[in-house]
XYZ file of C-alpha atoms in Angstrom:
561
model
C 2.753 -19.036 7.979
C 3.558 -17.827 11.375
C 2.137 -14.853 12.977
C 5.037 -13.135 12.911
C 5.199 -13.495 8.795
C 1.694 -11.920 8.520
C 2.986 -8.575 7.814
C 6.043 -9.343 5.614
C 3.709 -10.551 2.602
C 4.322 -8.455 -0.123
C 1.443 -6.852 -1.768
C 1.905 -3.297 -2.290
C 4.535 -2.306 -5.270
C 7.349 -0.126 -5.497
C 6.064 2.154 -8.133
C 8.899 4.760 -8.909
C 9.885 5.930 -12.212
C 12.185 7.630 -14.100
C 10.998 10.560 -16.244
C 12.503 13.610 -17.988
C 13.360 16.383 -15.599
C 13.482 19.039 -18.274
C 10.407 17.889 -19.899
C 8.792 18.021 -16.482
C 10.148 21.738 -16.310
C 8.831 22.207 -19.571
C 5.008 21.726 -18.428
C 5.170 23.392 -15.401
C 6.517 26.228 -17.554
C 3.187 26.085 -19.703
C 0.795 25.395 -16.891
C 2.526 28.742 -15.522
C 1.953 30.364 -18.418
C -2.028 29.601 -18.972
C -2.230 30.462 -15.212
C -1.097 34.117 -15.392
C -3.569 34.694 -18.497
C -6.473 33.105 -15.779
C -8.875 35.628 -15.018
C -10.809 34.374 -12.551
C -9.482 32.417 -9.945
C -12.583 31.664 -7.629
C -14.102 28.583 -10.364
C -13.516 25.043 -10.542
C -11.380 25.572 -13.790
C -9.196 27.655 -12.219
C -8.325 25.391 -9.348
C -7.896 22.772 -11.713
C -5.052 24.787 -12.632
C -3.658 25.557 -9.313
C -3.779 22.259 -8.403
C -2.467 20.735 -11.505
C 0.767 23.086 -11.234
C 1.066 22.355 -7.494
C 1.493 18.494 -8.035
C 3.698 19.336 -11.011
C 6.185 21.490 -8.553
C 5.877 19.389 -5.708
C 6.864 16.315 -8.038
C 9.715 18.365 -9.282
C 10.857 19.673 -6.151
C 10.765 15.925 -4.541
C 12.795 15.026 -7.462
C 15.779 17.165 -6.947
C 15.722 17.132 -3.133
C 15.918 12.925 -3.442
C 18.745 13.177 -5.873
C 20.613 15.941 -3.941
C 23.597 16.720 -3.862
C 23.610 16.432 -7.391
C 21.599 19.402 -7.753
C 22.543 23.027 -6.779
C 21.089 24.771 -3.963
C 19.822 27.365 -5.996
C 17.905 25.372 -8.032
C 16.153 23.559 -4.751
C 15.750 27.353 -3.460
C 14.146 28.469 -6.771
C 11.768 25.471 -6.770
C 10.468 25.745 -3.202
C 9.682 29.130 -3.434
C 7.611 28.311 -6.965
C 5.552 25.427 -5.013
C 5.148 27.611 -1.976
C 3.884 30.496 -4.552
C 1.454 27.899 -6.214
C 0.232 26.680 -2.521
C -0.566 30.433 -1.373
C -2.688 30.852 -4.384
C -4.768 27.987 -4.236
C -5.172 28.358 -0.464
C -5.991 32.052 -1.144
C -8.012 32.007 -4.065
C -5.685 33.889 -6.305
C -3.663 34.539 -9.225
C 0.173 33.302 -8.256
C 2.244 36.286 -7.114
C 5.425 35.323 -9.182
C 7.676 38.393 -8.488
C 10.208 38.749 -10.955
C 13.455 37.773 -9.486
C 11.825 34.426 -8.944
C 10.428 34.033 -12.726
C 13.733 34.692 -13.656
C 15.230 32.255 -11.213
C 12.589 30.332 -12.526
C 13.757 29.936 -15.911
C 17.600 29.504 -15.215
C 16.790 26.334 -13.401
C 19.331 23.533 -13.829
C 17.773 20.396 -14.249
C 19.020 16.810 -14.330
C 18.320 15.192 -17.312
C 16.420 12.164 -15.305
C 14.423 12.370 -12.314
C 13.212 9.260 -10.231
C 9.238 10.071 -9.119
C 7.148 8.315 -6.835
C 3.473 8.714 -6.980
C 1.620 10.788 -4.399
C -0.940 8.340 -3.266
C -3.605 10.073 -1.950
C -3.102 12.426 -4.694
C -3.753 9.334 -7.313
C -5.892 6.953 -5.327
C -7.724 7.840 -2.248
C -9.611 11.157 -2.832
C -6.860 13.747 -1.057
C -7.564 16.953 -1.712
C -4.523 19.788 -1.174
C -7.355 22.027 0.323
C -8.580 19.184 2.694
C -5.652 20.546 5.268
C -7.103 23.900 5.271
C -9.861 22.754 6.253
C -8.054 20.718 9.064
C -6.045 23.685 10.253
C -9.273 25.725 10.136
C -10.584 23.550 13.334
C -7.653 24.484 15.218
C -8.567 26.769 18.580
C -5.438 28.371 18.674
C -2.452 29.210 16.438
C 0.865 29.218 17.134
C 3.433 32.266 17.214
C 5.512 30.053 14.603
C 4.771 27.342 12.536
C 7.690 24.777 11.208
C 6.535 22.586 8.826
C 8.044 18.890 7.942
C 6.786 17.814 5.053
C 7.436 13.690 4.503
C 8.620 13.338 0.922
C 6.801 12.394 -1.301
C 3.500 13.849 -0.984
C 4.994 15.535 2.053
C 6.375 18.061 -0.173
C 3.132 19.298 -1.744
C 1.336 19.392 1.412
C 3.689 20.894 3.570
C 3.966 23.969 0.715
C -0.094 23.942 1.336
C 0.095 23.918 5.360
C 2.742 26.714 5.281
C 0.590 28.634 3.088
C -2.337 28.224 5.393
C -0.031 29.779 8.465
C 1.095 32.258 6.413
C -2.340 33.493 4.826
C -3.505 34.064 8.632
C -0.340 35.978 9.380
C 1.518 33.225 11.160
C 5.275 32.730 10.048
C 5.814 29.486 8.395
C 8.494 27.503 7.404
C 8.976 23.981 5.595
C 11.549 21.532 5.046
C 10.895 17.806 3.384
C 12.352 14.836 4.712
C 12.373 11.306 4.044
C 12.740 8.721 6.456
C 15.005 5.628 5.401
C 15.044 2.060 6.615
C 12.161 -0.861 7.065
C 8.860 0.250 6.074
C 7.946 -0.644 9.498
C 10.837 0.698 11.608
C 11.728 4.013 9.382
C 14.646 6.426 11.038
C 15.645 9.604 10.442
C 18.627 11.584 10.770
C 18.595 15.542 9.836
C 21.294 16.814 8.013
C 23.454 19.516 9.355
C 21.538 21.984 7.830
C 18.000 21.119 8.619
C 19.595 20.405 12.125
C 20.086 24.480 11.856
C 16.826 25.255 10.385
C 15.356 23.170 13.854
C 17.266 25.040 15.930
C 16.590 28.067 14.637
C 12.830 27.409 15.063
C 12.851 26.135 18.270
C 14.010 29.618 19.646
C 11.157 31.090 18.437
C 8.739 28.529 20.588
C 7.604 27.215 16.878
C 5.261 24.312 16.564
C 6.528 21.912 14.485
C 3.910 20.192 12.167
C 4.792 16.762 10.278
C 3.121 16.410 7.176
C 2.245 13.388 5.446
C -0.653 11.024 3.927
C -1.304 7.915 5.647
C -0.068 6.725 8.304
C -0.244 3.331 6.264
C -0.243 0.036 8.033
C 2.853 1.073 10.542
C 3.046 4.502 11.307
C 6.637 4.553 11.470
C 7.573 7.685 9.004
C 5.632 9.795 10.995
C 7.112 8.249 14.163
C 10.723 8.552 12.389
C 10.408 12.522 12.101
C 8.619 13.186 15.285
C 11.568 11.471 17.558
C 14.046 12.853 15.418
C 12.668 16.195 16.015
C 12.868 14.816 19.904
C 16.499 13.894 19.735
C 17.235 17.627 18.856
C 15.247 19.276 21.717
C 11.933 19.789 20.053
C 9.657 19.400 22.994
C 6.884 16.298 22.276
C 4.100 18.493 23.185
C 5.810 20.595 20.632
C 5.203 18.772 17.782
C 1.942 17.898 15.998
C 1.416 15.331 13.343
C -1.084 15.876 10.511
C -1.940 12.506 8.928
C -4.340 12.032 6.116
C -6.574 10.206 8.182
C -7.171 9.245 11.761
C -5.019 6.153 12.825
C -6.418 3.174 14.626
C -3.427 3.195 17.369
C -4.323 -0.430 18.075
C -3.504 -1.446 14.578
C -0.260 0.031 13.782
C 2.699 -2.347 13.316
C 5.793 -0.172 14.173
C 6.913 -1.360 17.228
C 5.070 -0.339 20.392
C 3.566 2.481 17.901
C 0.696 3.160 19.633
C 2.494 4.011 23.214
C 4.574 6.100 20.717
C 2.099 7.773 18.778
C 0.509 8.685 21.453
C 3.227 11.075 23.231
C 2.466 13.358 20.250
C -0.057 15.574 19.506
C -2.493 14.123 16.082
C -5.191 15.723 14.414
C -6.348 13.135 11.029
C -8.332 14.626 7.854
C -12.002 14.081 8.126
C -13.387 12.783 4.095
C -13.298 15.464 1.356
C -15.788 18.229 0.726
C -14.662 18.458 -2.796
C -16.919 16.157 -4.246
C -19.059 16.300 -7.503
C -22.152 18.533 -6.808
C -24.801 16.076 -8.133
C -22.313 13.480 -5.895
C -25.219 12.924 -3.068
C -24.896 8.807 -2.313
C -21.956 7.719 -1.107
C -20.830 3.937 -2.364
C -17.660 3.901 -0.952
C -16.223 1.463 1.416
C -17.907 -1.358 0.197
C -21.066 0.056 0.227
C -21.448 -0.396 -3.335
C -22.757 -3.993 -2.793
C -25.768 -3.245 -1.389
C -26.777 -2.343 -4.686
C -25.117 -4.779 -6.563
C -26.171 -8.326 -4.575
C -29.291 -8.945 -3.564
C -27.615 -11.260 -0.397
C -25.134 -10.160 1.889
C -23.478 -13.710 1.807
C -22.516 -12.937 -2.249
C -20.706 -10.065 -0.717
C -16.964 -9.951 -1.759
C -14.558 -8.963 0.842
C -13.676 -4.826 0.765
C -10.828 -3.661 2.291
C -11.919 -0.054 2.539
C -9.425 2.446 2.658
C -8.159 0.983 -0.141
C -11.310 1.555 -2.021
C -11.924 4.465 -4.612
C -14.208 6.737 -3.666
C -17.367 6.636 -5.337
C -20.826 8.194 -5.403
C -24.523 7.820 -7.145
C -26.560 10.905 -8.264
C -29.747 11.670 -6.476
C -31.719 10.072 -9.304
C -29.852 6.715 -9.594
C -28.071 7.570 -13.110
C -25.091 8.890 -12.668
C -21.900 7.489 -10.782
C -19.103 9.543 -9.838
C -15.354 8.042 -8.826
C -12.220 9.506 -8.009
C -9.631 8.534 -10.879
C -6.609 11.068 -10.002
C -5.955 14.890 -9.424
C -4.254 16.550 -12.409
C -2.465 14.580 -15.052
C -2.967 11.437 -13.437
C -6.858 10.879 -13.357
C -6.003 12.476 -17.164
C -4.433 9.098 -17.640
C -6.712 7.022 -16.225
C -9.957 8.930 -17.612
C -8.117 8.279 -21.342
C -7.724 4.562 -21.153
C -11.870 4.321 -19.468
C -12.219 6.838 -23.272
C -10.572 4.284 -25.223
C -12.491 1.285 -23.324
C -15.854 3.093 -24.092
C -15.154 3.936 -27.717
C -14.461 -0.026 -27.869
C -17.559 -1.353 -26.265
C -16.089 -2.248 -23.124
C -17.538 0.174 -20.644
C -19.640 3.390 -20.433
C -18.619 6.857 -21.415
C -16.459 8.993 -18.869
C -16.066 12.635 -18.699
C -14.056 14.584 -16.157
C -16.084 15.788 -13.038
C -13.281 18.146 -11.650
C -11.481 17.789 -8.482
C -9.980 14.038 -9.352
C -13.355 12.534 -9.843
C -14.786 11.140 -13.466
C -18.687 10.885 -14.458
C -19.872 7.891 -15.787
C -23.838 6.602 -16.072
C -25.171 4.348 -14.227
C -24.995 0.730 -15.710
C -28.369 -1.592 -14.701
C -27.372 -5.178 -15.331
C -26.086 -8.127 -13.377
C -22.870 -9.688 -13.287
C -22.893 -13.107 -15.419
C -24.274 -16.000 -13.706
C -22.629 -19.216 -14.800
C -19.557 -19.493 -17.477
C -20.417 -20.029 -20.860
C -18.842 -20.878 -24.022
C -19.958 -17.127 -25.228
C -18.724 -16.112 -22.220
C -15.208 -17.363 -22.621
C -14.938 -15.915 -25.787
C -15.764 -12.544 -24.706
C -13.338 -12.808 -21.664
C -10.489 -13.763 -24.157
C -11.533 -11.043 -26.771
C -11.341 -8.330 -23.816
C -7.469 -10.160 -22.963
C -6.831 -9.449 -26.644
C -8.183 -5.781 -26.963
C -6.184 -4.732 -24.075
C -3.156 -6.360 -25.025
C -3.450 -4.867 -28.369
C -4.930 -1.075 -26.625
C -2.841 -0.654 -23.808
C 0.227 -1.775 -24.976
C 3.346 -0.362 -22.515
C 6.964 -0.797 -22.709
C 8.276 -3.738 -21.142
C 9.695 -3.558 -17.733
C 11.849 -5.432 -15.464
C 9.625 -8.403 -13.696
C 12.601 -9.076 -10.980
C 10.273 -7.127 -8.319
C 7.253 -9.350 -9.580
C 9.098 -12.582 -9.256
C 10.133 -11.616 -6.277
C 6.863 -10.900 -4.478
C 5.395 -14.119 -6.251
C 8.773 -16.264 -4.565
C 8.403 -14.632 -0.885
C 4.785 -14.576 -0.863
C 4.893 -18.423 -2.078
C 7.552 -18.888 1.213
C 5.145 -17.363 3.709
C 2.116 -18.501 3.131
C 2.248 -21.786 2.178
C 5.662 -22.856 2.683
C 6.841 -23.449 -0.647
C 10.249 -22.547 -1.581
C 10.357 -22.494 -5.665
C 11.908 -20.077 -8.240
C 9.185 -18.463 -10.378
C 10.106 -17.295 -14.079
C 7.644 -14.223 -15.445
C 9.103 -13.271 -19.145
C 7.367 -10.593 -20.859
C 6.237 -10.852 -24.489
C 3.000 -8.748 -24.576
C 3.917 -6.080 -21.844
C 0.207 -4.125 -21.301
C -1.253 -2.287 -18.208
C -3.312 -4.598 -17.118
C -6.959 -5.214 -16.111
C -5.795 -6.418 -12.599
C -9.545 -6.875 -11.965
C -10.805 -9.921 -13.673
C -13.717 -11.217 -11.099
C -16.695 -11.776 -11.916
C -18.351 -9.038 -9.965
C -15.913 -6.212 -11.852
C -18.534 -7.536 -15.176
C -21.996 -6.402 -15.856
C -24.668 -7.759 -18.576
C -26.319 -4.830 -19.572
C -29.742 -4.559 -20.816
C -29.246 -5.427 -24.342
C -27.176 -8.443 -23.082
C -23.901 -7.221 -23.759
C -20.618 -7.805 -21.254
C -19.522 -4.886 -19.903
C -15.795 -4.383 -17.960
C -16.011 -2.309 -15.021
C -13.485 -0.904 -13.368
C -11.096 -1.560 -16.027
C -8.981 1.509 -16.468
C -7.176 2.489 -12.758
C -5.610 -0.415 -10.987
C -3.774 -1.712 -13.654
C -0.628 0.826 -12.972
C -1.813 1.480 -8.856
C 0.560 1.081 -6.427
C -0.590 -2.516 -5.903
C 1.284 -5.338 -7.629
C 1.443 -5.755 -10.707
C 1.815 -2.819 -12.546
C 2.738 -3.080 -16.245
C 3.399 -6.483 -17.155
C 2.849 -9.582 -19.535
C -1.070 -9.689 -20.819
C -0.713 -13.303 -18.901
C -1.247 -11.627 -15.773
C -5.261 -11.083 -17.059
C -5.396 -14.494 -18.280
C -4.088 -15.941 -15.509
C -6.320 -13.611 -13.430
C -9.282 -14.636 -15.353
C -8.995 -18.696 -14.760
C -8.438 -17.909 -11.306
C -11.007 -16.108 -10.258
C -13.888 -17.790 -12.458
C -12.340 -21.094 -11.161
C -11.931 -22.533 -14.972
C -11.527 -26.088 -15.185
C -9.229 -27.738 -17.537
C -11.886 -27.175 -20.506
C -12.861 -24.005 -19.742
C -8.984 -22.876 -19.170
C -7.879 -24.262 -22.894
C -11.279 -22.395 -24.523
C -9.952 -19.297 -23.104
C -5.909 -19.333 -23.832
C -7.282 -21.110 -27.064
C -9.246 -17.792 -28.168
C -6.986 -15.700 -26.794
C -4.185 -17.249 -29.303
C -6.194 -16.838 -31.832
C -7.711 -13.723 -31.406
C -4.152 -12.235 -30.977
C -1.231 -14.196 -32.271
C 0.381 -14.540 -28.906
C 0.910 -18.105 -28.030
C 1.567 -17.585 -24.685
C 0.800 -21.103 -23.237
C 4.112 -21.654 -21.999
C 4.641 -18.210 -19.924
C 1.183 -18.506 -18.231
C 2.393 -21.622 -15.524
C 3.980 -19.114 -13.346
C 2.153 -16.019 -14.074
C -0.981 -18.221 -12.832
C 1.464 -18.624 -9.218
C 2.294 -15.509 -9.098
C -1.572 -14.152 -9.546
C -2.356 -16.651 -6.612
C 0.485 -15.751 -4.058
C -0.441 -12.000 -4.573
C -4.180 -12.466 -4.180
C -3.459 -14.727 -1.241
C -1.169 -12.241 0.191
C -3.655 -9.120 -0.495
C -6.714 -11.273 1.545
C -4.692 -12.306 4.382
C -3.145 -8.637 5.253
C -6.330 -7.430 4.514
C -7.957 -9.292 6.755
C -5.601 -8.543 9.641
C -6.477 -5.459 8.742
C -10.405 -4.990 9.424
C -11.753 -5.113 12.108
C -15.336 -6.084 11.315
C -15.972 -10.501 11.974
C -18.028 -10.335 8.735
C -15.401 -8.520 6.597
C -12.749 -10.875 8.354
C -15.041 -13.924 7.479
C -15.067 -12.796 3.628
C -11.195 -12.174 3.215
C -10.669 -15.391 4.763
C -13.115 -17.178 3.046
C -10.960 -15.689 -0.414
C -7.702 -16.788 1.228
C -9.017 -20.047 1.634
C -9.398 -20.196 -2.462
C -6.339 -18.871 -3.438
C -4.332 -21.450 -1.327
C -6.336 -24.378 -2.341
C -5.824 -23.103 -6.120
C -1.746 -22.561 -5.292
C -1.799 -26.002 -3.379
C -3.402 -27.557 -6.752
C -0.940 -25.568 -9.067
C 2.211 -26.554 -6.455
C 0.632 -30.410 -7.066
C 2.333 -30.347 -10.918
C 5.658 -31.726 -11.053
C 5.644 -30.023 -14.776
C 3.458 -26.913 -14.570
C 3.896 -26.282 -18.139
C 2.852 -30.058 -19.599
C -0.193 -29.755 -17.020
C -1.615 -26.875 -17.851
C -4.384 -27.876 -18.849
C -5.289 -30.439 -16.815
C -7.328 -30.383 -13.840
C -7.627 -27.188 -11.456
């Protein structure tokens, strides 16, 4: 692989769906509803609330603005004012002041039958909270006699609603359009339509700051870089326009071309970590720092690429652990599948800890120390529960195959097709290693962190139960013996002879792992993190290089690895 190829491997997933606009309509509707009978509006409940019917509207707003023009104005109208009235109460610390024109408005809404949704990452993975910008704009020195908001669809949309709200609720006039940039993920562009083009203008008479809104700025930078030069090209000053990331860059690392010179011509001003964490939340193991507790030898360390990391945190007495699953309905889903795990004997009992994060206790045990016979068994009979538990509908696998094919071209050269049907579509584990297991005291296996990546924005997603299985001889290096003891009990356990399908699922699982560990590692910036992920690289290409070795994959299967 050449240098230049390092940053085409594919390892992040597109992970859009389709859902039912008027159902979507429907719940906002009732989360409406139980807001306006809240009472009190300065508890944690309450926020919940808020915050839960601000990702609802900003989803739904996204949604018709990325299908327009199929949707009338008035009903993109009607839902920006009903996100920006849900921002200015949670920023405030109020009931929603729904006047009655707009409830009306509200209810006349025309909606498509379908809507296409992306999920708002830092909403769903990496511990965003909507009132983290207040807290950002809060540090400001000065504020300006105008504020014009770009919001940077998708999340964009929520938090720009949230940043206007924050002008407004200090008596500065605010603004917002969304956007979204179009193009390479690392060379985005942006061009305004005529209207928006207006909207600039318009603000730019009345010496406006313009803020761009976004989460990220990801491994390029160049959405952010897309609006702020397009703002440029129509006379917004650069020292005009301020750019609100989710986090401070690392100028040095961004891929867009020459992205930090161009970063750099802008004003920036990156979210510091959350403040809305768990009370009883008081050690942080986040970042990797987990394994302090876990290993009792640095060298045993498995690589962490940390802002990809959960957040997590230990109680002040060692009991409890606390992890963000999701704001709103998605740590919901999330928290139900860790319910359905515990209820099964898999892991420990979760409840919900408010603001995104879930309470679990405290497991004391060690991960397994050599593969067993037992052991096997137990691996298989957690392959068989899920695929039985979290059973999905199946899905296209043309976006699988086809990270598994490029990621096979550019990284170790080999240029074959790769077949993935799905028989037993599941969200999977996605986390088979041996360090995600525990033995617990009464020397049972326990799965941790079994319920959230399976349907993250990193490949997979749903998929064929051979993803686990394929995950699972991987990553506890299972010779031929050890490989036909597991599919063996699997089969048995659950009907599915799925032999003949798990070939290329076990290529695929390699070329994404090898792809994860070697953009990872370009990634860090720490020699001893770099060390790990390319100590992990080096196994996943010496396990493809052995699989490649098989003229027939599928006859082979079981020999050597």
């Amino acid at each position: 692989m050449s240098a230049s190829d390092d940053w085409k491997l594919l390892i992040f997933r597109d992970g859009k769906r389709v859902v039912d606009g008027r159902a979507l309509l429907r719940e906002l509707s009732e989360l409406l509803d139980q807001l306006l009978s809240i009472a009190d509006f300065h508890c944690r409940p309450s926020r919940e609330y808020l915050i839960e019917a601000l990702l609802r509207a900003g989803e739904l707003e996204c949604g018709l603005a990325d299908c327009d023009p199929l949707v009338p104005s008035f009903s993109h109208s009607t839902l920006e004012q009903f996100t920006d009235v849900i921002a200015d109460a949670l920023v405030g610390g109020h009931a929603p002041t729904v006047q009655s024109s707009l409830l009306q408005a509200f209810h006349q809404l025309e909606i498509p039958a379908s809507l296409t949704l992306s999920a708002p990452e830092g909403f769903c993975y990496y511990a965003l909270h909507p009132l983290d910008y207040c807290d950002l704009l809060d540090s400001f020195s000065a504020a300006p006699s105008a504020a014009a908001v770009v919001g940077i669809r998708s999340i964009g949309t929520t938090l720009s609603a949230v940043v206007a709200a924050w002008f407004r609720a200090r008596g500065v006039p605010a603004q917002r359009i969304t956007v979204r940039p179009t193009g390479h993920p690392f060379d985005r562009s942006l061009a305004f339509t005529t209207q928006q083009r207006e909207w600039i203008r318009q603000h730019r008479n009345l010496t406006a700051s313009f803020f761009v809104v976004d989460e990220g700025p990801g491994l390029s930078g160049s959405s952010f870089l897309a609006v702020a030069e397009a703002l440029e090209r129509e006379g917004v000053a650069a020292e005009a326009i301020v750019l609100l990331p989710s986090s401070d860059p690392d100028l040095g690392s961004l891929i867009a071309p020459n992205a930090a010179e161009r970063w750099r011509r802008f004003q920036y001003h990156g979210l510091k970590p959350t403040r809305y964490i768990p009370d009883a939340a008081t050690h942080d193991l986040s970042a990797g720092k987990w394994r302090e507790r876990v290993f009792s030898s640095q060298e045993d360390w498995p690589p962490v690429w940390s802002w990809t990391e959960r957040r997590k945190y230990l109680s002040a007495d060692h009991t409890r652990l606390f992890r963000f699953d999701g704001h709103g309905h998605y740590g919901a889903r999330v928290r139900k599948r860790a319910e359905i795990l515990a209820e099964n004997g898999w892991g420990p009992k979760v409840q919900n800890a408010r603001d995104g994060f879930s309470e679990c206790r405290w497991l004391p045990g060690r991960p397994p120390a050599s593969v067993s016979s037992e052991l096997l068994a137990r691996l298989a009979g957690y392959c068989a529960f899920r695929a039985e538990a979290f059973g999905h509908e199946s899905t296209s696998q043309t976006a699988l195959e086809e990270m598994a094919r490029i990621n096979l071209e550019r990284t170790i050269g080999a240029s074959v097709p790769v077949s993935l049907p799905v028989e037993r579509s599941v969200v999977p584990d996605a986390r088979m290693m041996p360090q995600e297991w525990l033995i617990v005291d009464d020397n049972r296996l326990m799965k941790l962190d079994a319920a959230s990546h399976g349907d993250d924005h990193f490949y997979p997603g749903a998929t064929d139960i051979a993803w686990d299985i394929a995950g699972t001889i991987v990553e506890w290096e299972l010779s031929g013996e050890g490989m036909q003891a597991l599919v063996s009990s699997y089969e048995e356990l659950s009907g599915d002879k799925m032999s003949s399908r798990l070939p290329d699922y076990l290529l695929a699982y390699s070329a994404f792992r090898l792809a994860f560990m070697l953009s990872a590692e370009k990634s860090v910036a720490d020699s001893a993190e770099k060390a790990r992920f390319l100590r992990e690289a080096g196994k996943y290409r010496a396990a493809l290089q052995r699989l490649m070795r098989r003229e027939k994959r599928a006859v082979a299967l079981f020999g050597d690895m």
